[in-house]
Tab-separated table of C-alpha atoms in Angstrom:
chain	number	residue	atom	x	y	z
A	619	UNK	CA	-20.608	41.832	-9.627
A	620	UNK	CA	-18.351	38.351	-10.618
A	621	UNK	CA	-15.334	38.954	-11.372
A	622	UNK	CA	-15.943	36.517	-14.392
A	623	UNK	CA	-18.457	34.059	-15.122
A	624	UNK	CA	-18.289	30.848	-17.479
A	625	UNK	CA	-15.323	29.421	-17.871
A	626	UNK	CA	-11.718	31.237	-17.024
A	627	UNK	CA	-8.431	29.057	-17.871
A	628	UNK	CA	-5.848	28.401	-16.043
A	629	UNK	CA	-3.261	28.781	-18.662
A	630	UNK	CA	-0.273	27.354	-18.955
A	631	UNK	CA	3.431	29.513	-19.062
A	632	UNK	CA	5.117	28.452	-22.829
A	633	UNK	CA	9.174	27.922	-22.211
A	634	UNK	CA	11.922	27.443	-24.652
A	635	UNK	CA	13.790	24.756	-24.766
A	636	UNK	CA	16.349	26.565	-22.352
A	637	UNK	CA	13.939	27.111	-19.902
A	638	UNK	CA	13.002	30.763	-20.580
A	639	UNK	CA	9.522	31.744	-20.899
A	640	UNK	CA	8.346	32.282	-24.465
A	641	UNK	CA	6.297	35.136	-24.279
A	642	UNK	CA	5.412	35.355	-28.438
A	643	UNK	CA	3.911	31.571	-27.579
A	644	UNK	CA	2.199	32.503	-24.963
A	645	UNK	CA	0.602	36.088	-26.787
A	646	UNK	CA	-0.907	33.036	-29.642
A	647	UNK	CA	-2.390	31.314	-26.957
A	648	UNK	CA	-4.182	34.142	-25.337
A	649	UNK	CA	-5.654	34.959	-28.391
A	650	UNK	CA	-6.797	31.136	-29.585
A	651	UNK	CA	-8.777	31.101	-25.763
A	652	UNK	CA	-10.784	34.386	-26.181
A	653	UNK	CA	-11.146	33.782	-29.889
A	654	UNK	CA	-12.562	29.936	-28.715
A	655	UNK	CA	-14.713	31.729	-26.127
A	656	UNK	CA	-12.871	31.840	-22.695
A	657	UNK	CA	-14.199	34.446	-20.208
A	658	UNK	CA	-11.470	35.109	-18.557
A	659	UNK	CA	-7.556	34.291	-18.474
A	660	UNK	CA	-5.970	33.749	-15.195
A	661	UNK	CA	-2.476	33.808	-15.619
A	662	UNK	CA	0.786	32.326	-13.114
A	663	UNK	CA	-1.462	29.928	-11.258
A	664	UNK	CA	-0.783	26.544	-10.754
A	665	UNK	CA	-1.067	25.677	-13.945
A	666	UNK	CA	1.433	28.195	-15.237
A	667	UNK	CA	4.128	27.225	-13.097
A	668	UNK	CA	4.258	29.962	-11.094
A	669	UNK	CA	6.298	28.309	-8.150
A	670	UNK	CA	9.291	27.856	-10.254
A	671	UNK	CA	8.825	31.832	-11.701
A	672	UNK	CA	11.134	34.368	-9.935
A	673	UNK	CA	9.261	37.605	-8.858
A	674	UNK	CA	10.627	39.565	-12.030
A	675	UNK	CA	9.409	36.577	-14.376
A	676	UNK	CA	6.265	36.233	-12.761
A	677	UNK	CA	5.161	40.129	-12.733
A	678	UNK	CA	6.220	40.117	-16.474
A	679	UNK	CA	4.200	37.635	-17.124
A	680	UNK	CA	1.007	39.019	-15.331
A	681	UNK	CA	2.032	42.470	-16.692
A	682	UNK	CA	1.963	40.515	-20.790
A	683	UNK	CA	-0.767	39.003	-20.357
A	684	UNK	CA	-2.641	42.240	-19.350
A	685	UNK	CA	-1.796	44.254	-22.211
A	686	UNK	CA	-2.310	41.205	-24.564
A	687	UNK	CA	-5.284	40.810	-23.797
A	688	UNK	CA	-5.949	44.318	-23.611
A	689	UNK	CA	-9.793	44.244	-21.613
A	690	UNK	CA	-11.043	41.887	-24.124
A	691	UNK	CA	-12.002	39.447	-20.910
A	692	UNK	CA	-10.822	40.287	-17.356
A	693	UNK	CA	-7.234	38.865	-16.138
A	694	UNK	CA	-7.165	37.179	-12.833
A	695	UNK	CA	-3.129	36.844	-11.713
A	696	UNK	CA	-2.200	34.258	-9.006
A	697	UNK	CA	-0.488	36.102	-6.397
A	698	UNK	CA	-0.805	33.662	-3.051
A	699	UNK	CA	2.298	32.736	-1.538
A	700	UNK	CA	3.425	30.956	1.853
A	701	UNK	CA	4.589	34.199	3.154
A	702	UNK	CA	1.730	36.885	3.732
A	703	UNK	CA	4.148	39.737	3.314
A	704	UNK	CA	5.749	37.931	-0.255
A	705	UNK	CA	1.532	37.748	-1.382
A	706	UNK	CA	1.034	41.396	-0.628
A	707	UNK	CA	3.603	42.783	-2.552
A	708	UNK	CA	3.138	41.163	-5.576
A	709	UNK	CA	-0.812	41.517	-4.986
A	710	UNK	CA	0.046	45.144	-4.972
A	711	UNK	CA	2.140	45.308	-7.899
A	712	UNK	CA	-0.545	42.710	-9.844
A	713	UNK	CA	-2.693	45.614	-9.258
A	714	UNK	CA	-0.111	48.510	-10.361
A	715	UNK	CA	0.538	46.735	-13.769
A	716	UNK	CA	-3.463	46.445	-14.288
A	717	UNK	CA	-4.667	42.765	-13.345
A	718	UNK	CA	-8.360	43.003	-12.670
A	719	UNK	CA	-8.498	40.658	-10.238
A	720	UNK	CA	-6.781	37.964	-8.268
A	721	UNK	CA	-6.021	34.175	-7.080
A	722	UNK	CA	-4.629	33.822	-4.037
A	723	UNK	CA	-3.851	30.035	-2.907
A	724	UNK	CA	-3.624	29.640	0.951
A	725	UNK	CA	-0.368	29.717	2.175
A	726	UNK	CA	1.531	26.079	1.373
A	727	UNK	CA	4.015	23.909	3.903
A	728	UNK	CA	4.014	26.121	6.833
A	729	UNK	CA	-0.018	26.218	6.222
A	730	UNK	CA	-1.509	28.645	8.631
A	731	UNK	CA	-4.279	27.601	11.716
A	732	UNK	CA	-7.602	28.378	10.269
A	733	UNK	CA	-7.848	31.893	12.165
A	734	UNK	CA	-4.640	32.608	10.899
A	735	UNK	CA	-5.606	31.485	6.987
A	736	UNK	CA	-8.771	34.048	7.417
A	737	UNK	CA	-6.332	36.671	8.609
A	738	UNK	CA	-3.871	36.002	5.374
A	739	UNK	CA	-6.956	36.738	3.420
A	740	UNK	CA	-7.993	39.563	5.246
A	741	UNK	CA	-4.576	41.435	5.225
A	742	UNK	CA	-3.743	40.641	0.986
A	743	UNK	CA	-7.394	42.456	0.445
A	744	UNK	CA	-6.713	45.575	2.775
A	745	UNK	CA	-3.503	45.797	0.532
A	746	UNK	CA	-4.842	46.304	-2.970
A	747	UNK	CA	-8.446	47.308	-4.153
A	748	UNK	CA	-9.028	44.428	-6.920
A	749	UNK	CA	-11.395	41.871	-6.422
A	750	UNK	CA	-9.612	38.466	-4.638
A	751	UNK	CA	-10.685	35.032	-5.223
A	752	UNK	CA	-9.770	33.114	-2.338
A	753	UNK	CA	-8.256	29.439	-3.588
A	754	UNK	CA	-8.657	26.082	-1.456
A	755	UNK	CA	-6.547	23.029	-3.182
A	756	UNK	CA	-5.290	21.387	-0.098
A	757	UNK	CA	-4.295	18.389	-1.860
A	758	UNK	CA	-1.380	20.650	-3.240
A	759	UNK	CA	-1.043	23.091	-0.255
A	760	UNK	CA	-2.084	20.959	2.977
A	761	UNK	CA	-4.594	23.669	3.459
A	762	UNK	CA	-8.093	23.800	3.587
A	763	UNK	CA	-10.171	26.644	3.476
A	764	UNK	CA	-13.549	25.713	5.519
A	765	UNK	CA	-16.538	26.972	5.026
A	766	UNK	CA	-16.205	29.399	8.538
A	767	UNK	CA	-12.931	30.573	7.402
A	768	UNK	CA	-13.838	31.184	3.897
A	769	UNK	CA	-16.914	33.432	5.821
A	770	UNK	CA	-14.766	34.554	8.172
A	771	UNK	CA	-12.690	36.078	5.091
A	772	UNK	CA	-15.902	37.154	3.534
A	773	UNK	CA	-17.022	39.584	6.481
A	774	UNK	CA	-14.046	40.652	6.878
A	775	UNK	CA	-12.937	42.548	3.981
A	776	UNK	CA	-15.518	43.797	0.998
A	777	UNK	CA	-13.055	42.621	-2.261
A	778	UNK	CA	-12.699	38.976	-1.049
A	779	UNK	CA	-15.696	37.995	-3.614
A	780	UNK	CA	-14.877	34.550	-4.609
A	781	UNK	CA	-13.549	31.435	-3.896
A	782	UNK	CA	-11.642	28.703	-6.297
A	783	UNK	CA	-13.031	25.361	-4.709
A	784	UNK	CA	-10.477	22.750	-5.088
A	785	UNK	CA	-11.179	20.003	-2.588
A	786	UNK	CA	-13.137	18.049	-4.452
A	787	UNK	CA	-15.988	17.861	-1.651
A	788	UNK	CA	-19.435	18.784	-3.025
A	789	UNK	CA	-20.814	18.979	0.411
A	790	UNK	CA	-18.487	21.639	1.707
A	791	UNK	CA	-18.961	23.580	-1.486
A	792	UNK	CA	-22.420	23.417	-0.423
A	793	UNK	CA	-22.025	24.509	3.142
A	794	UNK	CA	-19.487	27.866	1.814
A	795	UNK	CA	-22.979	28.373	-0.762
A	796	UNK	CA	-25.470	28.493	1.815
A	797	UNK	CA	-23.492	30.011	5.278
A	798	UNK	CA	-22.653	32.829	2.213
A	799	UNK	CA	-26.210	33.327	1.695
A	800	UNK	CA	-24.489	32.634	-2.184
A	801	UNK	CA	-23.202	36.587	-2.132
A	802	UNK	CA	-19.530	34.478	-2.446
A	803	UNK	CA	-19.547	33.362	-6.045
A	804	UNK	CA	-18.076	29.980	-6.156
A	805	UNK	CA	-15.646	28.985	-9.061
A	806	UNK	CA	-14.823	25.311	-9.649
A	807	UNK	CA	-11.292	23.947	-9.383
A	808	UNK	CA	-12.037	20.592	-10.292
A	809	UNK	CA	-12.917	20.101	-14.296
A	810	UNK	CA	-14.967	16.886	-13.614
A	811	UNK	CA	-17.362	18.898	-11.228
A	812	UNK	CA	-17.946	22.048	-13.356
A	813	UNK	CA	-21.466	20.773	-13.722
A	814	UNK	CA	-22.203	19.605	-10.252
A	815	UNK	CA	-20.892	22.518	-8.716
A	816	UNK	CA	-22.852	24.774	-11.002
A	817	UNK	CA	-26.000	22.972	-10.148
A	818	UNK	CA	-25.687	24.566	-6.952
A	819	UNK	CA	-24.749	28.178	-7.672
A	820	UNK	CA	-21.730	28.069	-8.858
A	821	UNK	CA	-20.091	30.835	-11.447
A	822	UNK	CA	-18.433	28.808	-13.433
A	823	UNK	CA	-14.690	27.330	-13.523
A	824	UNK	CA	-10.983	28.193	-13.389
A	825	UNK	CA	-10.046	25.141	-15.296
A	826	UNK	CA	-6.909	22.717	-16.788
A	827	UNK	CA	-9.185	21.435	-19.641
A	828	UNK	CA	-9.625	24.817	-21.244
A	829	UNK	CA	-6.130	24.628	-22.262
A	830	UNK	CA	-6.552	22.459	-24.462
A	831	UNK	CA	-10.744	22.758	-24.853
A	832	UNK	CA	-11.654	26.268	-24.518
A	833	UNK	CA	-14.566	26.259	-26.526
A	834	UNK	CA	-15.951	22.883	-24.982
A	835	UNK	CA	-15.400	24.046	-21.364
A	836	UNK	CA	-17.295	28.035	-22.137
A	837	UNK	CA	-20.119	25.976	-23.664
A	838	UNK	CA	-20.739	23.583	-20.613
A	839	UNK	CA	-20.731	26.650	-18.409
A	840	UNK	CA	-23.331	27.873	-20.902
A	841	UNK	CA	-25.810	25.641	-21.144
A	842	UNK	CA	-25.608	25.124	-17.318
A	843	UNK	CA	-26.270	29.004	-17.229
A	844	UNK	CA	-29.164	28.169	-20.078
A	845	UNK	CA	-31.052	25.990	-17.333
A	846	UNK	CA	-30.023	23.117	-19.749
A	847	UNK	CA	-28.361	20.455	-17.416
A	848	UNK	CA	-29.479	17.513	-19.425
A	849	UNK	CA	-26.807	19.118	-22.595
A	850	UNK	CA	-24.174	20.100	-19.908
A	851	UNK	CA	-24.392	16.689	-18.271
A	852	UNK	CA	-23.308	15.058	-21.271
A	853	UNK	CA	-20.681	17.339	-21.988
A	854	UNK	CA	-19.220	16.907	-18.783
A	855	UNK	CA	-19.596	12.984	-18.643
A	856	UNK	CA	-18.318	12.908	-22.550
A	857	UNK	CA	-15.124	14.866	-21.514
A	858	UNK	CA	-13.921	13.186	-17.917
A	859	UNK	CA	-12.198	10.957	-19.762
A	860	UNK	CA	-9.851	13.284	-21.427
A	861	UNK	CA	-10.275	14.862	-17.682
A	862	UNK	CA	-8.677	12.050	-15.939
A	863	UNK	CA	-6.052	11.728	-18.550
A	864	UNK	CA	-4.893	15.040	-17.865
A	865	UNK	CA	-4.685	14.661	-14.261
A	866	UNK	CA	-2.915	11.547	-14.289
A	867	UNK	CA	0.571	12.619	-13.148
A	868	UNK	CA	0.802	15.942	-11.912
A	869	UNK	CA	-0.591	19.597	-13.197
A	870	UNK	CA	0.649	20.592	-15.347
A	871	UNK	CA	2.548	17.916	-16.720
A	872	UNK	CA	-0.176	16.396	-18.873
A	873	UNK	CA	-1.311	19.346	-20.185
A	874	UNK	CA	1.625	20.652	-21.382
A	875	UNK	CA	1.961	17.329	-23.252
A	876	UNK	CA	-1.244	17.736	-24.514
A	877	UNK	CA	-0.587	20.678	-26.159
A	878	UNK	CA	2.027	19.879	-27.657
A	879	UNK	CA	0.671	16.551	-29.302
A	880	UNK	CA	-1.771	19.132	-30.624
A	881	UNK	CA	1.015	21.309	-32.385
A	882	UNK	CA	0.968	24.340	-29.931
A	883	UNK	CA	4.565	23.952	-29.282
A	884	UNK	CA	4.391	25.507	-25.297
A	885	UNK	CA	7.869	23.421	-24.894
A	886	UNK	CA	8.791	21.673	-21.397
A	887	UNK	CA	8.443	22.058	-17.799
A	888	UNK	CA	10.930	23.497	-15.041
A	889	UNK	CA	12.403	21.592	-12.562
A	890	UNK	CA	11.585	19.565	-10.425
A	891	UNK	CA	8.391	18.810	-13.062
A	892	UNK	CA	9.447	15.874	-15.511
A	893	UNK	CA	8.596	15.133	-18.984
A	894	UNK	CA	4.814	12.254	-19.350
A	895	UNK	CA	6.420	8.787	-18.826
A	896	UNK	CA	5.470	6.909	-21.515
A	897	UNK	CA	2.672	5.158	-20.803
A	898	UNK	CA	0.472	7.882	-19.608
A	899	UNK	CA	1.653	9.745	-22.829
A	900	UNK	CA	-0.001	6.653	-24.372
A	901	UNK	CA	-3.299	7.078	-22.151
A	902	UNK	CA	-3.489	10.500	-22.665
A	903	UNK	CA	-3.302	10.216	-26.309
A	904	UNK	CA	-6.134	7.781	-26.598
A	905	UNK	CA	-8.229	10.131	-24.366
A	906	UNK	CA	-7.759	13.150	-27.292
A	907	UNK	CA	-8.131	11.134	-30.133
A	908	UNK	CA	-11.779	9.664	-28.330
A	909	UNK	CA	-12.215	13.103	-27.399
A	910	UNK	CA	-11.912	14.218	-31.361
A	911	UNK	CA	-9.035	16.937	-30.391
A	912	UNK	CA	-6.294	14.628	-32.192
A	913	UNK	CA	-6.472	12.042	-34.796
C-alpha cells in the first residue's frame, strides 16, 4: 500500500526574522495544505531547509508537524544524510516521535559507489519499520540512484516502497517502472513532469508548487488518476510557467518569496541561502499574477 498518493508537499520551514523557526507559522500552513487538499505533508526536506537545521531543530520540527497534523494525511520526514550512521539515528527517532514514513536523499559530497548507495538504503530500512522513499536529485547531491540500484534497494529490504525521482530523465523513470515490475511506486520530484511521469505509473508528486498551489497540484494528480490526461495536460502546461519561475535561483529561495508576496509571512532563509535578486523577484511576480495567485 502507497505511502501517499496525489500530491504530497514539500513544505517549506517558516523563520523569524532572527533566524529561529516559527513553529505557530508553520502549524497555519499545515492546516491551509490539507484544508486545500494535499495528501500528504513531508516535512525537513529540501525544501524546508533541513541542511541548515541542527538535529534538535530538525526532530522538533518532524515531531510538530506530526501532532499538527494529527493523522489527518500521512507525514513523510526527510531523514537522508551523507553519513549512514547520522540517517539512521534520526530515521529511528523520526519513527519514535510518530512520522509515518520517510525521505531519504542519497548521501551528498562524499556520494557513495552505486553498491555502496544500495547498501545506505538497505541499512536506514533494517533500522526502523516505516515505509522509506528512496530520493534521487543528483543535480543537488552528485548522486544518482539508477534504476539497478534503486532494485537493488528494492529486493533488499521489504519497507523501501518508493522512490522520489528527481533527475529529470523520463526514460530512466521508465526503466526503475518496468525492472520494478511497478511494485516501487514512483513519486515525481520535478513539478513540470507530474503529468508525464504519471502517464507511466507514477503515484503522484512530492512537490515545490504545492506551497504555494496546493489545491492546483492535488487536482492535476486527480484527474491524471481520473484517466483524464487531456484536463491534467493543461493544468500542467498552464502552470510551468509559474514552475520555472520558482526554480529560477535555487529551492527554496523562490518559494519562500512567493509566499510571502502572497501574505503568508514564512520570513527569510538561513545562510548561505540569499534573499530573490531583484529581477527574478520581478519574473516571479509576473508568473503569479498570470497564474491568478496574485494580482
Amino acid at each position: 500500500m502507497s505511502i501517499f498518493t496525489g500530491s504530497g508537499v514539500a513544505i517549506v520551514t517558516p523563520m523569524y526574522a532572527d533566524g529561529t523557526i516559527n513553529f505557530d507559522k508553520l502549524g497555519e500552513l499545515i492546516d491551509f495544505q490539507i484544508k486545500e487538499g494535499t495528501d500528504s505533508i513531508i516535512i525537513c526536506g529540501t525544501t524546508g531547509e533541513s541542511s541548515t537545521m541542527t538535529h534538535d531543530e530538525h526532530l522538533e520540527c518532524i515531531r510538530y508537524a506530526v501532532d499538527k497534523v494529527a493523522k489527518r494525511v500521512p507525514v513523510v520526514a526527510g531523514t537522508g544524510s551523507n553519513c549512514t550512521r547520522e540517517a539512521v539515528d534520526l530515521s529511528k527517532k523520526a519513527q519514535q516521535v510518530g512520522a509515518d514514513g520517510l525521505l531519504c536523499v542519497t548521501p551528498y559530497y562524499n556520494k557513495a559507489t552505486q553498491a555502496g548507495l544500495a547498501q545506505y538504503y538497505i541499512d536506514i530500512a533494517k533500522s526502523v519499520d516505516l515505509p522509506i522513499i528512496m530520493y534521487s536529485v543528483a543535480s543537488r547531491t552528485g548522486c544518482n540512484i539508477t534504476p539497478e540500484v534503486a532494485l537493488k534497494a528494492f529486493k533488499g529490504a521489504d519497507n523501501i516502497v518508493a522512490i522520489k525521482e528527481a533527475s529529470g530523465n523520463i526514460s530512466q523513470v521508465a526503466k526503475i517502472a518496468s525492472i520494478t515490475e511497478g511494485e516501487l511506486d514512483i513519486y515525481s520530484g520535478n513539478d513540470d513532469m507530474i503529468v508525464p511521469m504519471m502517464s507511466i505509473g507514477s503515484k503522484g508528486v512530492i512537490s515545490v508548487l504545492a506551497n504555494v498551489a496546493p489545491k492546483q497540484t492535488h487536482d492535476m494528480t486527480a484527474a491524471c488518476f481520473a484517466g483524464d490526461y487531456q484536463t491534467a495536460a493543461k493544468m500542467q502546461l498552464d502552470a510551468l510557467e509559474l514552475i520555472n519561475a520558482l526554480f529560477c535561483e535555487v529551492n527554496p529561495i523562490p518559494v519562500k518569496a512567493a509566499l510571502n508576496m502572497m501574505g503568508m509571512e514564512v520570513g527569510s532563509l538561513r545562510a548561505p541561502l540569499t534573499e530573490m535578486e531583484d529581477k527574478n523577484k520581478e519574473v516571479l511576480l509576473r508568473a503569479m499574477k498570470n497564474y491568478g495567485l496574485v494580482k
